[in-house]
XYZ file of N, CA and C in Angstrom:
837
model
N 10.623 13.448 0.261
C 11.075 12.538 1.300
C 10.825 13.170 2.657
N 10.629 12.380 3.666
C 10.338 12.884 4.991
C 11.400 12.402 5.962
N 11.657 13.229 6.966
C 12.623 12.857 7.987
C 11.915 12.105 9.091
N 12.635 11.245 9.772
C 12.062 10.515 10.885
C 12.666 11.018 12.171
N 11.885 10.946 13.246
C 12.345 11.394 14.554
C 12.764 10.188 15.363
N 13.940 10.247 15.958
C 14.450 9.143 16.755
C 14.083 9.364 18.209
N 13.465 8.372 18.843
C 13.093 8.448 20.243
C 14.126 7.696 21.075
N 14.441 8.222 22.257
C 15.435 7.605 23.122
C 14.806 7.353 24.483
N 14.025 6.289 24.659
C 13.402 6.018 25.948
C 14.448 5.651 26.996
N 14.082 5.856 28.251
C 14.996 5.535 29.336
C 15.083 4.038 29.557
N 14.068 3.298 29.172
C 14.096 1.848 29.294
C 13.846 1.243 27.927
N 14.446 0.107 27.689
C 14.313 -0.550 26.401
C 13.460 -1.799 26.557
N 12.512 -1.958 25.629
C 11.706 -3.161 25.616
C 12.457 -4.244 24.862
N 12.678 -5.395 25.500
C 13.427 -6.456 24.807
C 12.732 -6.850 23.512
N 13.537 -7.040 22.465
C 12.978 -7.484 21.199
C 12.655 -8.973 21.261
N 11.551 -9.378 20.646
C 11.265 -10.808 20.627
C 12.332 -11.570 19.857
N 12.553 -12.804 20.294
C 13.553 -13.619 19.613
C 13.132 -13.855 18.170
N 14.072 -13.793 17.223
C 13.712 -14.013 15.814
C 13.172 -15.421 15.608
N 12.191 -15.535 14.740
C 11.599 -16.832 14.450
C 12.472 -17.621 13.495
N 12.498 -18.936 13.628
C 13.257 -19.753 12.674
C 12.596 -19.744 11.308
N 13.361 -20.145 10.302
C 12.853 -20.149 8.932
C 11.568 -20.964 8.810
N 11.537 -22.129 9.439
C 10.369 -22.998 9.308
C 9.086 -22.331 9.773
N 9.185 -21.531 10.837
C 7.994 -20.836 11.338
C 7.516 -19.789 10.336
N 8.475 -19.057 9.740
C 8.097 -18.075 8.711
C 7.431 -18.770 7.522
N 8.021 -19.866 7.093
C 7.484 -20.580 5.935
C 6.082 -21.102 6.216
N 5.902 -21.679 7.384
C 4.582 -22.203 7.742
C 3.549 -21.079 7.795
N 3.954 -19.917 8.338
C 3.046 -18.764 8.393
C 2.566 -18.379 6.991
N 3.502 -18.265 6.053
C 3.133 -17.849 4.703
C 2.328 -18.932 3.980
N 2.684 -20.183 4.200
C 1.911 -21.270 3.559
C 0.470 -21.250 4.042
N 0.291 -21.085 5.353
C -1.070 -21.047 5.900
C -1.793 -19.772 5.487
N -1.049 -18.661 5.406
C -1.665 -17.407 4.966
C -2.173 -17.517 3.536
N -1.448 -18.262 2.709
C -1.889 -18.495 1.332
C -2.887 -19.652 1.224
N -3.218 -20.257 2.365
C -4.210 -21.333 2.439
C -3.809 -22.531 1.575
N -2.561 -22.912 1.726
C -2.046 -24.064 1.006
C -1.678 -25.162 1.996
N -1.910 -26.389 1.619
C -1.438 -27.519 2.404
C 0.030 -27.761 2.083
N 0.673 -28.595 2.895
C 2.056 -28.953 2.574
C 2.124 -29.657 1.230
N 1.123 -30.470 0.942
C 1.098 -31.170 -0.336
C 0.991 -30.189 -1.495
N 0.110 -29.197 -1.355
C -0.056 -28.193 -2.415
C 1.267 -27.483 -2.702
N 1.926 -26.995 -1.643
C 3.167 -26.242 -1.831
C 4.281 -27.144 -2.348
N 4.352 -28.366 -1.831
C 5.400 -29.279 -2.271
C 5.271 -29.580 -3.762
N 4.058 -29.798 -4.210
C 3.845 -30.072 -5.629
C 4.206 -28.853 -6.470
N 3.827 -27.683 -6.013
C 4.100 -26.467 -6.773
C 5.593 -26.181 -6.836
N 6.312 -26.509 -5.760
C 7.746 -26.236 -5.711
C 8.582 -27.411 -6.199
N 7.916 -28.492 -6.609
C 8.603 -29.681 -7.135
C 9.567 -30.290 -6.120
N 9.092 -30.398 -4.866
C 9.859 -31.091 -3.829
C 8.926 -32.077 -3.139
N 9.477 -32.951 -2.329
C 8.650 -33.927 -1.634
C 7.996 -33.295 -0.410
N 6.844 -33.809 -0.044
C 6.186 -33.316 1.168
C 7.035 -33.620 2.392
N 7.760 -34.717 2.366
C 8.634 -35.067 3.487
C 9.715 -34.001 3.675
N 10.330 -33.590 2.563
C 11.374 -32.560 2.661
C 10.777 -31.240 3.151
N 9.619 -30.872 2.620
C 8.977 -29.633 3.062
C 8.649 -29.700 4.548
N 8.150 -30.845 5.008
C 7.847 -31.008 6.424
C 9.100 -30.852 7.271
N 10.206 -31.424 6.809
C 11.461 -31.319 7.545
C 11.941 -29.866 7.602
N 11.735 -29.128 6.494
C 12.129 -27.718 6.471
C 11.291 -26.918 7.464
N 9.988 -27.156 7.483
C 9.112 -26.401 8.385
C 9.397 -26.696 9.853
N 9.784 -27.925 10.165
C 10.045 -28.291 11.562
C 11.485 -28.033 11.981
N 12.328 -27.588 11.043
C 13.709 -27.298 11.371
C 14.628 -28.495 11.308
N 14.141 -29.649 10.874
C 14.982 -30.842 10.775
C 15.878 -30.801 9.532
N 15.542 -29.917 8.595
C 16.342 -29.770 7.384
C 16.554 -28.281 7.124
N 17.796 -27.926 6.751
C 18.114 -26.526 6.442
C 17.997 -26.326 4.935
N 17.142 -25.394 4.495
C 16.966 -25.192 3.049
C 18.164 -24.483 2.433
N 18.434 -24.780 1.191
C 19.451 -24.038 0.461
C 18.913 -22.646 0.131
N 19.816 -21.761 -0.242
C 19.391 -20.411 -0.648
C 18.442 -20.497 -1.842
N 18.762 -21.388 -2.776
C 17.898 -21.566 -3.937
C 16.511 -22.025 -3.527
N 16.448 -22.923 -2.541
C 15.148 -23.410 -2.084
C 14.349 -22.302 -1.412
N 15.019 -21.467 -0.611
C 14.320 -20.340 0.027
C 13.684 -19.449 -1.034
N 14.444 -19.131 -2.081
C 13.931 -18.254 -3.132
C 12.821 -18.934 -3.931
N 12.962 -20.240 -4.157
C 11.932 -20.957 -4.904
C 10.611 -20.985 -4.131
N 10.685 -21.284 -2.846
C 9.472 -21.313 -2.031
C 8.858 -19.919 -1.918
N 9.708 -18.903 -1.788
C 9.207 -17.522 -1.715
C 8.486 -17.138 -2.993
N 9.033 -17.564 -4.131
C 8.404 -17.271 -5.417
C 7.059 -17.973 -5.526
N 7.013 -19.246 -5.146
C 5.758 -20.005 -5.253
C 4.681 -19.442 -4.343
N 5.105 -18.900 -3.201
C 4.151 -18.333 -2.247
C 3.863 -16.855 -2.517
N 4.508 -16.286 -3.547
C 4.313 -14.882 -3.921
C 4.540 -13.967 -2.711
N 5.649 -14.184 -2.036
C 5.983 -13.407 -0.847
C 6.617 -12.082 -1.272
N 6.214 -10.961 -0.673
C 6.818 -9.667 -1.018
C 8.326 -9.671 -0.784
N 9.035 -8.804 -1.513
C 10.492 -8.780 -1.443
C 10.995 -8.515 -0.030
N 10.341 -7.627 0.697
C 10.767 -7.318 2.064
C 10.763 -8.585 2.915
N 9.704 -9.376 2.778
C 9.590 -10.587 3.580
C 10.491 -11.701 3.054
N 10.825 -11.677 1.769
C 11.794 -12.658 1.253
C 13.151 -12.450 1.915
N 13.514 -11.192 2.142
C 14.747 -10.919 2.873
C 14.694 -11.515 4.271
N 13.534 -11.381 4.921
C 13.367 -11.927 6.266
C 13.564 -13.440 6.259
N 13.004 -14.113 5.255
C 13.163 -15.561 5.164
C 14.616 -15.948 4.901
N 15.288 -15.210 4.037
C 16.695 -15.498 3.757
C 17.538 -15.387 5.027
N 17.332 -14.318 5.783
C 18.090 -14.124 7.023
C 17.777 -15.235 8.021
N 16.490 -15.613 8.129
C 16.098 -16.665 9.061
C 16.740 -18.002 8.701
N 17.008 -18.192 7.399
C 17.631 -19.438 6.952
C 19.151 -19.368 7.001
N 19.704 -18.203 7.402
C 21.144 -18.075 7.546
C 21.853 -17.465 6.358
N 21.103 -16.818 5.465
C 21.701 -16.226 4.269
C 21.576 -14.696 4.311
N 22.377 -14.033 3.523
C 22.318 -12.575 3.450
C 21.069 -12.139 2.691
N 20.502 -10.983 3.048
C 19.361 -10.472 2.281
C 19.745 -10.258 0.823
N 18.783 -10.473 -0.063
C 19.062 -10.363 -1.497
C 18.576 -9.044 -2.079
N 17.507 -8.483 -1.513
C 16.849 -7.327 -2.126
C 17.163 -6.069 -1.326
N 17.701 -5.063 -2.006
C 18.043 -3.801 -1.373
C 16.793 -2.973 -1.119
N 16.882 -2.145 -0.091
C 15.833 -1.150 0.168
C 16.513 0.206 0.250
N 16.349 0.990 -0.791
C 16.987 2.295 -0.878
C 15.919 3.393 -0.786
N 16.269 4.556 -0.247
C 15.346 5.692 -0.344
C 15.180 6.098 -1.797
N 14.058 6.683 -2.121
C 13.772 7.015 -3.516
C 14.748 8.032 -4.083
N 15.408 8.809 -3.200
C 16.382 9.785 -3.701
C 17.785 9.200 -3.839
N 17.925 7.887 -3.634
C 19.214 7.231 -3.840
C 19.586 7.315 -5.323
N 20.855 7.620 -5.640
C 21.253 7.710 -7.056
C 20.941 6.460 -7.864
N 20.983 5.302 -7.227
C 20.707 4.062 -7.959
C 19.266 4.001 -8.449
N 18.371 4.734 -7.783
C 16.961 4.728 -8.168
C 16.595 5.941 -9.023
N 17.591 6.635 -9.509
C 17.338 7.839 -10.298
C 16.389 7.604 -11.474
N 16.564 6.544 -12.276
C 15.620 6.331 -13.380
C 14.180 6.131 -12.893
N 14.035 5.404 -11.794
C 12.688 5.178 -11.257
C 12.101 6.473 -10.709
N 12.922 7.262 -10.005
C 12.434 8.521 -9.468
C 12.005 9.456 -10.590
N 12.785 9.503 -11.654
C 12.424 10.344 -12.793
C 11.127 9.866 -13.439
N 10.925 8.562 -13.465
C 9.677 8.026 -14.022
C 8.485 8.453 -13.175
N 8.649 8.395 -11.842
C 7.574 8.833 -10.946
C 7.271 10.309 -11.169
N 8.300 11.133 -11.188
C 8.107 12.570 -11.376
C 7.456 12.875 -12.722
N 7.847 12.137 -13.754
C 7.279 12.354 -15.079
C 5.795 12.004 -15.107
N 5.436 10.881 -14.483
C 4.027 10.473 -14.462
C 3.184 11.503 -13.717
N 3.660 11.939 -12.553
C 2.886 12.904 -11.764
C 2.749 14.234 -12.490
N 3.861 14.727 -13.037
C 3.836 16.031 -13.714
C 3.016 15.963 -14.995
N 3.176 14.898 -15.750
C 2.473 14.778 -17.029
C 0.963 14.661 -16.844
N 0.543 14.259 -15.657
C -0.892 14.056 -15.429
C -1.619 15.376 -15.155
N -0.906 16.428 -14.862
C -1.562 17.721 -14.651
C -2.287 18.137 -15.922
N -3.461 18.767 -15.817
C -4.027 19.429 -14.636
C -4.901 18.532 -13.750
N -4.696 17.237 -13.795
C -5.464 16.324 -12.954
C -4.590 15.823 -11.813
N -5.171 15.511 -10.648
C -4.372 15.130 -9.479
C -3.740 13.747 -9.615
N -2.552 13.601 -9.028
C -1.842 12.320 -9.014
C -0.931 12.287 -7.798
N -0.815 11.109 -7.195
C 0.003 10.955 -5.996
C 0.829 9.671 -6.099
N 1.905 9.620 -5.314
C 2.692 8.399 -5.149
C 2.696 8.063 -3.666
N 2.458 6.801 -3.329
C 2.355 6.378 -1.938
C 3.207 5.135 -1.699
N 3.555 4.911 -0.419
C 4.288 3.704 -0.067
C 3.311 2.613 0.365
N 3.836 1.510 0.897
C 2.997 0.353 1.189
C 1.990 0.616 2.296
N 2.239 1.633 3.131
C 1.327 1.968 4.216
C 0.468 3.185 3.895
N 0.451 3.575 2.628
C -0.344 4.701 2.141
C 0.183 6.047 2.627
N 1.458 6.119 2.962
C 2.061 7.407 3.277
C 2.448 8.106 1.975
N 2.163 9.398 1.917
C 2.415 10.151 0.699
C 3.916 10.325 0.472
N 4.360 9.969 -0.711
C 5.757 10.153 -1.100
C 5.904 11.393 -1.974
N 4.968 11.574 -2.887
C 5.034 12.723 -3.789
C 3.634 12.986 -4.329
N 3.427 14.209 -4.785
C 2.143 14.594 -5.383
C 2.410 15.680 -6.406
N 1.515 15.801 -7.388
C 1.708 16.883 -8.355
C 1.086 18.177 -7.846
N 1.191 19.232 -8.629
C 0.811 20.569 -8.164
C -0.689 20.778 -8.040
N -1.485 19.815 -8.502
C -2.940 19.952 -8.409
C -3.449 19.548 -7.033
N -2.784 18.605 -6.401
C -3.267 18.022 -5.151
C -3.471 19.061 -4.049
N -2.540 20.014 -3.820
C -2.765 20.993 -2.748
C -4.076 21.772 -2.877
N -4.564 21.979 -4.097
C -5.839 22.679 -4.280
C -6.991 21.906 -3.640
N -6.866 20.587 -3.572
C -7.948 19.758 -3.035
C -7.845 19.568 -1.531
N -6.772 20.071 -0.920
C -6.568 19.877 0.516
C -6.899 21.120 1.331
N -7.402 22.141 0.680
C -7.624 23.410 1.372
C -8.665 23.310 2.471
N -9.595 22.348 2.361
C -10.663 22.250 3.339
C -10.351 21.376 4.532
N -9.133 20.883 4.669
C -8.785 20.003 5.796
C -8.781 20.815 7.087
N -9.589 20.371 8.077
C -9.742 21.132 9.319
C -8.585 20.919 10.282
N -8.018 19.727 10.311
C -6.941 19.406 11.246
C -5.611 19.415 10.499
N -4.822 20.467 10.737
C -3.550 20.608 10.017
C -2.586 19.481 10.342
N -2.765 18.822 11.487
C -1.864 17.735 11.863
C -1.935 16.589 10.854
N -3.082 16.435 10.200
C -3.226 15.375 9.208
C -2.383 15.630 7.966
N -1.948 16.878 7.796
C -1.148 17.239 6.625
C 0.345 17.176 6.902
N 0.706 16.889 8.162
C 2.112 16.844 8.506
C 2.734 15.517 8.059
N 3.997 15.548 7.629
C 4.646 14.299 7.224
C 4.931 13.400 8.432
N 4.865 12.102 8.247
C 4.412 11.438 7.020
C 2.900 11.511 6.887
N 2.427 12.107 5.793
C 0.998 12.272 5.565
C 0.414 10.945 5.079
N -0.508 10.394 5.881
C -1.129 9.134 5.499
C -2.401 9.432 4.701
N -2.447 8.954 3.482
C -3.542 9.289 2.577
C -4.875 8.724 3.074
N -4.846 7.543 3.674
C -6.097 6.960 4.172
C -6.628 7.740 5.371
N -5.760 8.077 6.313
C -6.208 8.879 7.456
C -6.748 10.225 6.976
N -6.009 10.855 6.080
C -6.423 12.156 5.564
C -7.779 12.066 4.874
N -8.008 10.983 4.139
C -9.246 10.846 3.371
C -10.460 10.573 4.251
N -10.293 9.754 5.285
C -11.453 9.248 6.021
C -11.648 9.864 7.398
N -10.670 10.620 7.878
C -10.817 11.248 9.189
C -11.885 12.346 9.114
N -12.747 12.447 10.151
C -13.802 13.478 10.117
C -13.267 14.908 10.109
N -12.000 15.101 10.516
C -11.387 16.428 10.436
C -10.508 16.561 9.200
N -10.551 15.536 8.340
C -9.771 15.567 7.118
C -10.651 15.849 5.916
N -10.575 14.995 4.916
C -11.339 15.195 3.685
C -12.715 14.539 3.711
N -12.972 13.712 4.718
C -14.226 12.959 4.733
C -15.471 13.821 4.556
N -15.579 14.990 5.221
C -16.796 15.798 5.038
C -16.996 16.285 3.602
N -15.931 16.285 2.799
C -16.041 16.773 1.427
C -16.279 15.661 0.409
N -16.209 14.407 0.838
C -16.420 13.297 -0.086
C -17.925 13.032 -0.189
N -18.483 13.332 -1.357
C -19.936 13.271 -1.534
C -20.468 11.845 -1.432
N -19.709 10.877 -1.886
C -20.129 9.464 -1.810
C -19.265 8.729 -0.791
N -19.184 9.283 0.419
C -18.253 8.793 1.421
C -18.478 7.320 1.760
N -19.730 6.904 1.918
C -19.995 5.512 2.296
C -19.433 4.557 1.245
N -19.657 4.868 -0.018
C -19.133 4.023 -1.090
C -17.614 4.059 -1.132
N -17.043 5.260 -1.065
C -15.594 5.394 -1.185
C -14.883 4.763 0.006
N -15.463 4.914 1.179
C -14.895 4.307 2.397
C -14.867 2.785 2.260
N -15.988 2.201 1.820
C -16.042 0.750 1.638
C -15.039 0.297 0.581
N -14.894 1.098 -0.478
C -13.943 0.787 -1.543
C -12.508 0.787 -1.013
N -12.146 1.788 -0.202
C -10.795 1.847 0.354
C -10.546 0.695 1.314
N -11.538 0.380 2.128
C -11.381 -0.738 3.063
C -11.103 -2.035 2.301
N -11.798 -2.227 1.193
C -11.604 -3.449 0.416
C -10.195 -3.481 -0.189
N -9.704 -2.345 -0.618
C -8.347 -2.289 -1.161
C -7.317 -2.645 -0.097
N -7.517 -2.147 1.124
C -6.581 -2.455 2.201
C -6.656 -3.939 2.554
N -7.859 -4.495 2.546
C -7.989 -5.934 2.841
C -7.246 -6.770 1.806
N -7.297 -6.365 0.560
C -6.555 -7.085 -0.481
C -5.052 -6.981 -0.233
N -4.594 -5.801 0.195
C -3.179 -5.640 0.508
C -2.767 -6.538 1.669
N -3.624 -6.596 2.687
C -3.316 -7.439 3.840
C -3.259 -8.901 3.432
N -4.177 -9.312 2.572
C -4.174 -10.699 2.101
C -2.891 -11.023 1.349
N -2.372 -10.042 0.611
C -1.158 -10.271 -0.171
C 0.106 -10.182 0.661
N 0.122 -9.266 1.640
C 1.370 -8.964 2.343
C 1.419 -9.432 3.787
N 0.257 -9.685 4.406
C 0.195 -10.031 5.828
C 0.872 -8.959 6.693
N 0.774 -7.716 6.273
C 1.473 -6.615 6.943
C 0.706 -6.203 8.204
N 1.292 -6.363 9.409
C 0.563 -6.022 10.635
C 0.269 -4.536 10.765
N 1.113 -3.680 10.159
C 0.850 -2.240 10.209
C -0.426 -1.902 9.459
N -0.663 -2.580 8.340
C -1.905 -2.364 7.599
C -3.111 -2.888 8.371
N -2.935 -3.983 9.083
C -4.020 -4.512 9.915
C -4.410 -3.478 10.964
N -3.412 -2.909 11.644
C -3.675 -1.889 12.662
C -4.304 -0.645 12.038
N -3.815 -0.251 10.858
C -4.349 0.935 10.198
C -5.814 0.732 9.830
N -6.161 -0.427 9.295
C -7.552 -0.694 8.943
C -8.438 -0.658 10.174
N -7.977 -1.237 11.264
C -8.775 -1.207 12.504
C -8.994 0.228 12.968
N -7.964 1.062 12.851
C -8.101 2.471 13.233
C -9.118 3.182 12.343
N -9.008 2.986 11.039
C -9.902 3.666 10.106
C -11.356 3.276 10.341
N -11.588 2.033 10.710
C -12.955 1.556 10.924
C -13.603 2.187 12.145
N -12.799 2.800 13.030
C -13.358 3.474 14.207
C -13.769 4.907 13.913
N -13.375 5.449 12.762
C -13.703 6.842 12.467
C -15.211 6.977 12.275
N -15.821 7.955 12.934
C -17.255 8.168 12.722
C -17.509 8.808 11.364
N -18.698 8.593 10.863
C -19.095 9.278 9.634
C -19.452 10.725 9.976
N -19.068 11.678 9.150
C -19.400 13.083 9.419
C -20.904 13.314 9.434
N -21.334 14.327 10.156
C -22.746 14.694 10.175
C -23.215 14.999 8.761
N -24.360 14.440 8.410
C -24.934 14.687 7.095
C -24.397 13.804 6.003
N -23.470 12.887 6.328
C -22.916 12.009 5.294
C -23.973 11.035 4.812
N -23.886 10.696 3.546
C -24.814 9.734 2.958
C -24.414 8.335 3.415
N -25.252 7.725 4.258
C -24.948 6.410 4.805
C -25.467 5.284 3.932
N -26.145 5.625 2.840
C -26.717 4.587 1.986
C -25.619 3.873 1.217
N -25.614 2.563 1.299
C -24.614 1.776 0.591
C -25.280 0.501 0.113
N -25.614 0.460 -1.176
C -26.328 -0.695 -1.706
C -25.465 -1.530 -2.638
N -24.161 -1.185 -2.724
C -23.267 -1.974 -3.560
C -23.297 -1.573 -5.026
N -24.147 -0.609 -5.408
C -24.230 -0.198 -6.794
C -23.695 1.221 -6.945
N -23.179 1.517 -8.105
C -22.708 2.858 -8.385
C -22.797 3.082 -9.885
N -22.905 4.336 -10.315
C -23.034 4.599 -11.740
C -21.750 4.290 -12.481
N -21.871 3.980 -13.769
C -20.704 3.761 -14.596
C -20.118 2.378 -14.424
N -18.864 2.232 -14.852
C -18.213 0.920 -14.838
C -17.093 0.839 -13.814
N -16.730 1.932 -13.166
C -15.716 1.936 -12.120
C -16.229 2.759 -10.944
N -15.606 2.545 -9.775
C -16.012 3.292 -8.588
C -15.593 4.753 -8.724
N -16.547 5.703 -8.653
C -16.184 7.114 -8.751
C -15.720 7.660 -7.399
N -14.949 8.718 -7.439
C -14.580 9.480 -6.258
C -15.191 10.858 -6.437
N -16.191 11.182 -5.619
C -16.942 12.426 -5.773
C -16.572 13.372 -4.642
N -16.033 14.532 -5.016
C -15.414 15.434 -4.054
C -16.054 16.813 -4.136
N -16.535 17.294 -3.002
C -17.232 18.577 -2.948
C -16.234 19.725 -2.794
N -16.339 20.710 -3.683
C -15.476 21.893 -3.652
C -16.349 23.136 -3.735
N -15.779 24.321 -3.503
C -16.568 25.548 -3.678
C -17.132 25.694 -5.088
N -16.496 25.077 -6.068
C -16.971 25.161 -7.446
C -18.089 24.166 -7.742
N -18.262 23.181 -6.875
C -19.258 22.143 -7.096
C -18.655 20.773 -6.839
N -19.417 19.731 -7.129
C -18.953 18.362 -6.889
C -18.133 17.889 -8.082
N -16.877 17.529 -7.805
C -15.996 16.979 -8.831
C -16.084 15.459 -8.790
N -16.069 14.848 -9.939
C -16.178 13.396 -10.025
C -14.958 12.835 -10.756
N -14.325 11.841 -10.105
C -13.097 11.265 -10.651
C -13.214 9.750 -10.804
N -12.409 9.214 -11.720
C -12.085 7.800 -11.724
C -10.561 7.720 -11.596
N -10.039 6.594 -11.104
C -8.605 6.541 -10.852
C -7.988 5.261 -11.383
N -6.684 5.320 -11.614
C -5.907 4.148 -12.017
C -4.702 4.030 -11.087
N -4.208 2.801 -10.922
C -3.041 2.532 -10.091
C -1.906 2.069 -11.002
N -0.729 2.655 -10.825
C 0.455 2.275 -11.589
C 1.526 1.774 -10.638
N 2.114 0.617 -10.948
C 3.221 0.089 -10.161
C 4.358 -0.277 -11.107
N 5.541 -0.467 -10.552
C 6.664 -0.896 -11.370
C 6.502 -2.379 -11.688
N 6.733 -2.725 -12.952
C 6.415 -4.071 -13.407
C 7.361 -5.148 -12.934
N 8.663 -4.869 -12.840
C 9.632 -5.903 -12.488
C 10.615 -5.373 -11.444
N 10.136 -4.982 -10.267
C 11.051 -4.408 -9.282
C 11.930 -5.476 -8.630
N 13.185 -5.118 -8.376
C 14.052 -5.970 -7.567
C 14.585 -5.164 -6.382
N 13.939 -4.060 -6.111
C 14.238 -3.209 -4.962
C 12.976 -3.119 -4.116
N 13.128 -3.235 -2.798
C 11.975 -3.243 -1.898
C 11.158 -1.964 -2.032
N 11.846 -0.821 -2.070
C 11.147 0.464 -2.162
C 10.272 0.530 -3.407
N 10.806 0.092 -4.534
C 10.042 0.176 -5.783
C 8.873 -0.794 -5.790
N 9.055 -1.982 -5.212
C 7.926 -2.913 -5.184
C 6.773 -2.355 -4.359
N 7.092 -1.574 -3.337
C 6.068 -1.093 -2.413
C 5.517 0.278 -2.804
N 5.971 0.833 -3.914
C 5.524 2.157 -4.348
C 4.401 2.019 -5.371
N 3.388 2.852 -5.216
C 2.270 2.870 -6.170
C 1.911 4.313 -6.486
N 1.510 4.545 -7.722
C 1.054 5.874 -8.137
C -0.423 5.801 -8.495
N -1.210 6.689 -7.905
C -2.635 6.742 -8.219
C -2.916 8.036 -8.964
N -3.464 7.891 -10.156
C -3.774 9.043 -10.995
C -5.284 9.159 -11.142
N -5.782 10.356 -10.964
C -7.225 10.610 -11.004
C -7.583 11.334 -12.303
N -8.629 10.845 -12.961
C -9.102 11.413 -14.224
C -10.505 11.987 -14.032
N -10.815 13.090 -14.713
C -12.181 13.631 -14.608
C -13.190 12.666 -15.202
N -14.277 12.462 -14.470
C -15.330 11.560 -14.948
C -16.413 12.299 -15.710
N -16.327 13.625 -15.782
C -17.319 14.397 -16.537
C -16.691 15.708 -16.995
N -17.370 16.395 -17.883
C -16.845 17.646 -18.446
C -16.739 18.742 -17.395
N -17.687 18.772 -16.439
C -17.638 19.808 -15.404
C -16.342 19.700 -14.598
N -15.999 18.487 -14.190
C -14.769 18.279 -13.424
C -13.551 18.687 -14.241
N -13.542 18.330 -15.515
C -12.419 18.680 -16.387
C -12.246 20.204 -16.463
N -13.361 20.922 -16.608
C -13.285 22.370 -16.733
C -12.799 23.014 -15.440
N -13.284 22.516 -14.290
C -12.867 23.077 -13.014
C -11.368 22.870 -12.793
N -10.873 21.681 -13.088
C -9.461 21.386 -12.890
C -8.587 22.211 -13.821
N -9.024 22.398 -15.033
C -8.273 23.237 -15.951
C -8.230 24.686 -15.455
N -9.331 25.122 -14.839
C -9.352 26.467 -14.272
C -8.418 26.604 -13.079
N -8.376 25.598 -12.211
C -7.469 25.628 -11.068
C -6.015 25.654 -11.533
N -5.726 24.874 -12.561
C -4.349 24.841 -13.078
C -3.953 26.203 -13.650
N -4.889 26.888 -14.252
C -4.589 28.190 -14.839
C -4.294 29.233 -13.765
N -4.839 29.005 -12.544
C -4.574 29.937 -11.446
C -3.172 29.783 -10.901
N -2.518 28.644 -11.212
C -1.155 28.398 -10.713
C -1.150 27.768 -9.348
């Protein structure tokens, strides 16, 4: 877990007035590219009632807020926002991962990361900030030129693509960069998270390191996108999987993901086993 620093400016910027429920609902409906008719049919209500809800002429029940949120596949964090905008208490808790109530989930995360050794594995939040990593990961960070990138909260995307981070060591940087950008775009499509929008714009400004392979033809060997990482021992090749909690009712758990990396060849497997033996 990481601590946050509280800033105390001498002047305060006024907060924007909260949006009414109808504005939030319309935003999500349009973000999902649905017409009022589409959403009304899916939620089993009349288009007239939905129109009245969006314009503020009708106040939705708590059940209706949850039903519309479910049909629109709105993230739990934003469902709380809609509930509050409609005049109801938030339904979904957001606890730190070290909260006693999340002990079973925290133990599951620790077990997955530890059990994956001698291969690297990490846990990240919705903005790709590192929450936890197993003991293999530090071995792969030794070549980072800018130590500030390793300071908490460590953002995995910045660390990976910054020219003073891991980017110079990624052998297939053009492919991996495009792959990460596509993953972030999918997240933005699902969550409409403005922080992710800003992060993607920042990442796209990073220059490619000198000597990086700029060739990108959309093809790659094998059946999944490899992650090829240059080390003193040689180029390591990985494939990865993403694990999420299947039925979260806590905001923190819904936004947590674990990425586990597997060796894509025998050479990588042998090198990682050797690193693990060094401690």
